[in-house]
mmCIF file of C-alpha atoms in Angstrom:
data_model
loop_
_atom_site.group_PDB
_atom_site.id
_atom_site.type_symbol
_atom_site.label_atom_id
_atom_site.label_comp_id
_atom_site.label_asym_id
_atom_site.label_seq_id
_atom_site.Cartn_x
_atom_site.Cartn_y
_atom_site.Cartn_z
ATOM 1 C CA UNK A 9 -24.511 2.037 3.078
ATOM 2 C CA UNK A 10 -24.007 -1.647 2.901
ATOM 3 C CA UNK A 11 -20.740 -2.873 1.406
ATOM 4 C CA UNK A 12 -20.665 -4.990 -1.760
ATOM 5 C CA UNK A 13 -17.244 -6.328 -2.843
ATOM 6 C CA UNK A 14 -18.345 -5.992 -6.474
ATOM 7 C CA UNK A 15 -18.535 -2.228 -5.965
ATOM 8 C CA UNK A 16 -14.741 -1.974 -5.802
ATOM 9 C CA UNK A 17 -12.747 -0.995 -8.850
ATOM 10 C CA UNK A 18 -10.710 -3.951 -10.059
ATOM 11 C CA UNK A 19 -7.934 -3.991 -12.644
ATOM 12 C CA UNK A 20 -8.109 -5.876 -15.922
ATOM 13 C CA UNK A 21 -7.198 -9.081 -14.097
ATOM 14 C CA UNK A 22 -10.090 -8.541 -11.644
ATOM 15 C CA UNK A 23 -7.762 -7.654 -8.747
ATOM 16 C CA UNK A 24 -7.444 -4.848 -6.260
ATOM 17 C CA UNK A 25 -4.268 -4.163 -4.251
ATOM 18 C CA UNK A 26 -4.510 -4.591 -0.456
ATOM 19 C CA UNK A 27 -1.984 -3.086 1.974
ATOM 20 C CA UNK A 28 -1.553 -4.882 5.273
ATOM 21 C CA UNK A 29 -0.675 -2.787 8.318
ATOM 22 C CA UNK A 30 0.093 -4.153 11.777
ATOM 23 C CA UNK A 31 -2.453 -2.748 14.240
ATOM 24 C CA UNK A 32 -0.239 -2.162 17.213
ATOM 25 C CA UNK A 33 2.963 -0.861 15.636
ATOM 26 C CA UNK A 34 1.457 0.789 12.560
ATOM 27 C CA UNK A 35 4.154 -0.955 10.476
ATOM 28 C CA UNK A 36 3.269 -1.539 6.816
ATOM 29 C CA UNK A 37 3.848 -5.272 6.382
ATOM 30 C CA UNK A 38 3.149 -6.090 2.734
ATOM 31 C CA UNK A 39 0.948 -5.431 -0.261
ATOM 32 C CA UNK A 40 -0.797 -8.168 -2.153
ATOM 33 C CA UNK A 41 -3.843 -8.623 -4.351
ATOM 34 C CA UNK A 42 -7.451 -9.674 -3.837
ATOM 35 C CA UNK A 43 -10.295 -10.485 -6.175
ATOM 36 C CA UNK A 44 -13.910 -9.911 -5.162
ATOM 37 C CA UNK A 45 -14.207 -13.385 -3.678
ATOM 38 C CA UNK A 46 -11.003 -12.955 -1.647
ATOM 39 C CA UNK A 47 -12.426 -9.697 -0.233
ATOM 40 C CA UNK A 48 -15.637 -11.510 0.701
ATOM 41 C CA UNK A 49 -13.734 -14.429 2.248
ATOM 42 C CA UNK A 50 -11.512 -12.059 4.214
ATOM 43 C CA UNK A 51 -14.538 -10.310 5.689
ATOM 44 C CA UNK A 52 -16.444 -13.504 6.334
ATOM 45 C CA UNK A 53 -13.536 -15.463 7.946
ATOM 46 C CA UNK A 54 -11.503 -12.743 9.593
ATOM 47 C CA UNK A 55 -8.426 -14.325 8.067
ATOM 48 C CA UNK A 56 -6.812 -12.116 5.456
ATOM 49 C CA UNK A 57 -7.111 -13.957 2.148
ATOM 50 C CA UNK A 58 -5.359 -12.782 -1.003
ATOM 51 C CA UNK A 59 -5.419 -13.994 -4.538
ATOM 52 C CA UNK A 60 -2.090 -15.496 -5.585
ATOM 53 C CA UNK A 61 -1.219 -14.240 -9.026
ATOM 54 C CA UNK A 62 1.527 -16.835 -9.435
ATOM 55 C CA UNK A 63 -0.567 -19.805 -8.331
ATOM 56 C CA UNK A 64 -3.907 -18.399 -9.595
ATOM 57 C CA UNK A 65 -5.614 -19.519 -6.367
ATOM 58 C CA UNK A 66 -6.796 -18.187 -3.045
ATOM 59 C CA UNK A 67 -3.981 -17.553 -0.656
ATOM 60 C CA UNK A 68 -5.128 -17.645 2.961
ATOM 61 C CA UNK A 69 -2.199 -15.820 4.474
ATOM 62 C CA UNK A 70 -0.327 -18.092 6.858
ATOM 63 C CA UNK A 71 -2.299 -21.216 5.995
ATOM 64 C CA UNK A 72 0.885 -23.189 5.383
ATOM 65 C CA UNK A 73 3.452 -21.116 7.332
ATOM 66 C CA UNK A 74 1.251 -20.373 10.377
ATOM 67 C CA UNK A 75 2.030 -16.690 9.884
ATOM 68 C CA UNK A 76 -1.650 -15.690 9.728
ATOM 69 C CA UNK A 77 -3.075 -12.222 9.507
ATOM 70 C CA UNK A 78 -6.163 -11.731 11.665
ATOM 71 C CA UNK A 79 -8.311 -8.969 10.275
ATOM 72 C CA UNK A 80 -8.960 -6.133 12.688
ATOM 73 C CA UNK A 81 -10.454 -3.742 10.176
ATOM 74 C CA UNK A 82 -10.745 -3.446 6.378
ATOM 75 C CA UNK A 83 -10.761 0.012 4.807
ATOM 76 C CA UNK A 84 -11.126 1.194 1.235
ATOM 77 C CA UNK A 85 -9.827 4.340 -0.382
ATOM 78 C CA UNK A 86 -11.556 7.318 -1.982
ATOM 79 C CA UNK A 87 -11.301 5.804 -5.466
ATOM 80 C CA UNK A 88 -12.465 2.345 -4.242
ATOM 81 C CA UNK A 89 -9.469 0.853 -6.034
ATOM 82 C CA UNK A 90 -7.213 0.104 -3.056
ATOM 83 C CA UNK A 91 -7.742 -1.654 0.276
ATOM 84 C CA UNK A 92 -6.006 -1.236 3.659
ATOM 85 C CA UNK A 93 -6.194 -4.207 6.010
ATOM 86 C CA UNK A 94 -5.417 -3.460 9.604
ATOM 87 C CA UNK A 95 -4.206 -6.791 11.001
ATOM 88 C CA UNK A 96 -2.704 -8.707 13.887
ATOM 89 C CA UNK A 97 0.226 -10.529 12.278
ATOM 90 C CA UNK A 98 1.509 -13.773 13.760
ATOM 91 C CA UNK A 99 5.251 -14.158 13.066
ATOM 92 C CA UNK A 100 6.915 -12.542 10.103
ATOM 93 C CA UNK A 101 4.715 -11.254 7.247
ATOM 94 C CA UNK A 102 7.366 -11.708 4.566
ATOM 95 C CA UNK A 103 8.296 -14.999 2.913
ATOM 96 C CA UNK A 104 11.937 -14.156 3.613
ATOM 97 C CA UNK A 105 11.059 -14.466 7.353
ATOM 98 C CA UNK A 106 11.336 -10.764 7.948
ATOM 99 C CA UNK A 107 8.715 -8.846 9.901
ATOM 100 C CA UNK A 108 7.773 -6.728 6.866
ATOM 101 C CA UNK A 109 8.361 -7.109 3.138
ATOM 102 C CA UNK A 110 9.640 -3.491 3.045
ATOM 103 C CA UNK A 111 13.011 -4.244 4.565
ATOM 104 C CA UNK A 112 15.109 -2.448 1.938
ATOM 105 C CA UNK A 113 15.664 1.320 2.095
ATOM 106 C CA UNK A 114 17.220 3.514 -0.527
ATOM 107 C CA UNK A 115 19.830 5.662 1.268
ATOM 108 C CA UNK A 116 21.909 8.098 -0.807
ATOM 109 C CA UNK A 117 21.421 5.876 -3.889
ATOM 110 C CA UNK A 118 22.407 2.690 -2.086
ATOM 111 C CA UNK A 119 20.147 -0.197 -1.043
ATOM 112 C CA UNK A 120 20.299 -0.731 2.682
ATOM 113 C CA UNK A 121 18.847 -3.697 4.549
ATOM 114 C CA UNK A 122 16.759 -2.478 7.475
ATOM 115 C CA UNK A 123 15.879 -5.789 9.126
ATOM 116 C CA UNK A 124 17.190 -9.332 9.305
ATOM 117 C CA UNK A 125 15.173 -12.544 9.046
ATOM 118 C CA UNK A 126 13.647 -13.667 12.339
ATOM 119 C CA UNK A 127 15.290 -16.727 13.790
ATOM 120 C CA UNK B 24 24.394 -2.237 -3.738
ATOM 121 C CA UNK B 25 23.561 0.892 -5.640
ATOM 122 C CA UNK B 26 19.879 1.389 -6.499
ATOM 123 C CA UNK B 27 18.742 1.590 -10.093
ATOM 124 C CA UNK B 28 15.050 2.466 -10.666
ATOM 125 C CA UNK B 29 15.054 0.213 -13.743
ATOM 126 C CA UNK B 30 15.680 -2.748 -11.428
ATOM 127 C CA UNK B 31 12.142 -2.554 -10.043
ATOM 128 C CA UNK B 32 9.445 -4.831 -11.420
ATOM 129 C CA UNK B 33 6.882 -2.689 -13.284
ATOM 130 C CA UNK B 34 3.456 -3.764 -14.554
ATOM 131 C CA UNK B 35 2.506 -3.878 -18.255
ATOM 132 C CA UNK B 36 1.890 -0.115 -18.119
ATOM 133 C CA UNK B 37 5.432 0.435 -16.735
ATOM 134 C CA UNK B 38 4.139 1.358 -13.275
ATOM 135 C CA UNK B 39 4.798 0.264 -9.729
ATOM 136 C CA UNK B 40 2.458 0.988 -6.787
ATOM 137 C CA UNK B 41 3.773 3.321 -4.080
ATOM 138 C CA UNK B 42 2.217 3.454 -0.602
ATOM 139 C CA UNK B 43 2.607 6.779 1.242
ATOM 140 C CA UNK B 44 2.875 6.599 5.041
ATOM 141 C CA UNK B 45 3.061 9.594 7.365
ATOM 142 C CA UNK B 46 6.331 9.472 9.285
ATOM 143 C CA UNK B 47 5.102 10.699 12.662
ATOM 144 C CA UNK B 48 1.700 9.041 13.014
ATOM 145 C CA UNK B 49 2.410 5.948 10.900
ATOM 146 C CA UNK B 50 -0.888 6.565 9.183
ATOM 147 C CA UNK B 51 -1.226 5.102 5.676
ATOM 148 C CA UNK B 52 -2.237 8.093 3.565
ATOM 149 C CA UNK B 53 -2.659 6.859 -0.010
ATOM 150 C CA UNK B 54 -1.473 4.566 -2.716
ATOM 151 C CA UNK B 55 -0.580 5.828 -6.176
ATOM 152 C CA UNK B 56 1.641 4.793 -9.092
ATOM 153 C CA UNK B 57 5.134 5.609 -10.278
ATOM 154 C CA UNK B 58 7.055 4.840 -13.402
ATOM 155 C CA UNK B 59 10.863 4.603 -13.362
ATOM 156 C CA UNK B 60 11.284 8.305 -14.058
ATOM 157 C CA UNK B 61 8.897 9.256 -11.269
ATOM 158 C CA UNK B 62 10.943 7.037 -8.887
ATOM 159 C CA UNK B 63 14.102 8.893 -9.990
ATOM 160 C CA UNK B 64 12.474 12.302 -9.696
ATOM 161 C CA UNK B 65 11.191 11.485 -6.196
ATOM 162 C CA UNK B 66 14.650 10.470 -5.063
ATOM 163 C CA UNK B 67 16.370 13.420 -6.690
ATOM 164 C CA UNK B 68 13.945 16.101 -5.610
ATOM 165 C CA UNK B 69 12.706 14.835 -2.228
ATOM 166 C CA UNK B 70 9.185 15.677 -3.370
ATOM 167 C CA UNK B 71 7.106 12.556 -3.871
ATOM 168 C CA UNK B 72 6.254 12.408 -7.595
ATOM 169 C CA UNK B 73 3.735 9.928 -8.970
ATOM 170 C CA UNK B 74 2.598 9.136 -12.491
ATOM 171 C CA UNK B 75 -0.992 10.177 -13.087
ATOM 172 C CA UNK B 76 -2.709 7.364 -14.982
ATOM 173 C CA UNK B 77 -5.673 9.620 -15.815
ATOM 174 C CA UNK B 78 -3.571 12.535 -17.078
ATOM 175 C CA UNK B 79 -0.698 10.399 -18.332
ATOM 176 C CA UNK B 80 1.783 12.881 -16.883
ATOM 177 C CA UNK B 81 3.997 13.312 -13.827
ATOM 178 C CA UNK B 82 2.127 14.270 -10.719
ATOM 179 C CA UNK B 83 4.268 16.121 -8.219
ATOM 180 C CA UNK B 84 2.053 15.567 -5.193
ATOM 181 C CA UNK B 85 0.800 18.955 -3.864
ATOM 182 C CA UNK B 86 2.171 20.981 -6.818
ATOM 183 C CA UNK B 87 -1.200 22.636 -7.370
ATOM 184 C CA UNK B 88 -2.876 22.087 -3.956
ATOM 185 C CA UNK B 89 0.138 22.840 -1.768
ATOM 186 C CA UNK B 90 -0.388 19.479 -0.058
ATOM 187 C CA UNK B 91 3.096 18.281 -0.724
ATOM 188 C CA UNK B 92 4.719 15.063 0.431
ATOM 189 C CA UNK B 93 8.323 15.492 1.512
ATOM 190 C CA UNK B 94 10.153 12.248 1.188
ATOM 191 C CA UNK B 95 11.761 10.984 4.392
ATOM 192 C CA UNK B 96 12.650 7.533 3.114
ATOM 193 C CA UNK B 97 11.832 5.306 0.182
ATOM 194 C CA UNK B 98 11.678 1.570 0.715
ATOM 195 C CA UNK B 99 11.049 -1.366 -1.665
ATOM 196 C CA UNK B 100 9.573 -4.724 -0.955
ATOM 197 C CA UNK B 101 11.051 -8.245 -1.235
ATOM 198 C CA UNK B 102 9.584 -8.722 -4.749
ATOM 199 C CA UNK B 103 10.813 -5.236 -5.897
ATOM 200 C CA UNK B 104 7.295 -4.619 -7.186
ATOM 201 C CA UNK B 105 5.942 -2.248 -4.556
ATOM 202 C CA UNK B 106 7.331 0.907 -2.909
ATOM 203 C CA UNK B 107 6.723 2.444 0.521
ATOM 204 C CA UNK B 108 7.348 6.169 0.813
ATOM 205 C CA UNK B 109 7.707 7.457 4.391
ATOM 206 C CA UNK B 110 6.695 11.099 4.086
ATOM 207 C CA UNK B 111 5.954 14.338 5.851
ATOM 208 C CA UNK B 112 2.512 15.305 4.498
ATOM 209 C CA UNK B 113 1.459 18.968 4.433
ATOM 210 C CA UNK B 114 -2.298 19.246 4.784
ATOM 211 C CA UNK B 115 -4.651 16.463 3.702
ATOM 212 C CA UNK B 116 -3.307 13.717 1.438
ATOM 213 C CA UNK B 117 -6.675 12.959 -0.166
ATOM 214 C CA UNK B 118 -8.269 15.045 -2.913
ATOM 215 C CA UNK B 119 -11.477 14.924 -0.826
ATOM 216 C CA UNK B 120 -9.583 17.057 1.724
ATOM 217 C CA UNK B 121 -9.354 14.232 4.213
ATOM 218 C CA UNK B 122 -6.123 13.382 5.983
ATOM 219 C CA UNK B 123 -5.959 9.945 4.355
ATOM 220 C CA UNK B 124 -7.636 8.385 1.344
ATOM 221 C CA UNK B 125 -8.535 5.377 3.526
ATOM 222 C CA UNK B 126 -11.408 7.070 5.312
ATOM 223 C CA UNK B 127 -14.031 4.378 4.772
ATOM 224 C CA UNK B 128 -14.164 1.344 6.980
ATOM 225 C CA UNK B 129 -16.251 -1.803 6.473
ATOM 226 C CA UNK B 130 -17.990 -2.524 9.756
ATOM 227 C CA UNK B 131 -20.375 -5.435 9.978
ATOM 228 C CA UNK B 132 -21.036 -5.217 6.244
ATOM 229 C CA UNK B 133 -21.670 -1.423 6.335
ATOM 230 C CA UNK B 134 -19.499 1.319 4.985
ATOM 231 C CA UNK B 135 -18.589 3.758 7.789
ATOM 232 C CA UNK B 136 -16.931 7.120 7.298
ATOM 233 C CA UNK B 137 -13.995 7.409 9.664
ATOM 234 C CA UNK B 138 -12.903 11.001 9.041
ATOM 235 C CA UNK B 139 -14.369 14.203 7.744
ATOM 236 C CA UNK B 140 -12.807 16.629 5.288
ATOM 237 C CA UNK B 141 -10.492 19.169 6.936
ATOM 238 C CA UNK B 142 -11.857 22.693 6.939
#
């Protein structure tokens, strides 16, 4: 079956969440949002492209920072309302300069920092 | 710093997305939603508990199917608006009886089924 980005289920803002996972390590790096055009751009360019809700514009990951995400594979879930991008991440994925955005763990009711910013 | 579920950033419906990842394999299993009470229940019980948007009720994963998710670790992201649950999944995570909900890949514009339902 041929894939049509408009066949995904978008929220009221026209967005679908996309999880980025590092191909080699399997680490979950981040979650951000795409609209149908960002999905199409990601597939066409091979550069993971989100929709920035704060800036209301396309966000080619790493375009300014150099911390690009090269698309290895894009998957969709059973409900067609969530995407999983398998990527090769250059540098840190997080804007805090950490490898992953999920650097805080909840341990016995306390927030624990799992990783430090890369230097 | 002690963790307070109310310190997360919820959407207009009072929900935050939670990604479930299998501890051993690193496989991303599914994404579903939690409200603050579901976050608290998950941490208190060790059984991953979502909020079902369709049923508008708590959804203790596997309560009816037996396909429970035991919480290994709960993480939050830099923006405090997404959770990552590292879990031990019993049986398939997906309601289609597949190991993961992300069983469809987009390959050269075609949808490809990556895994079959478990029997």
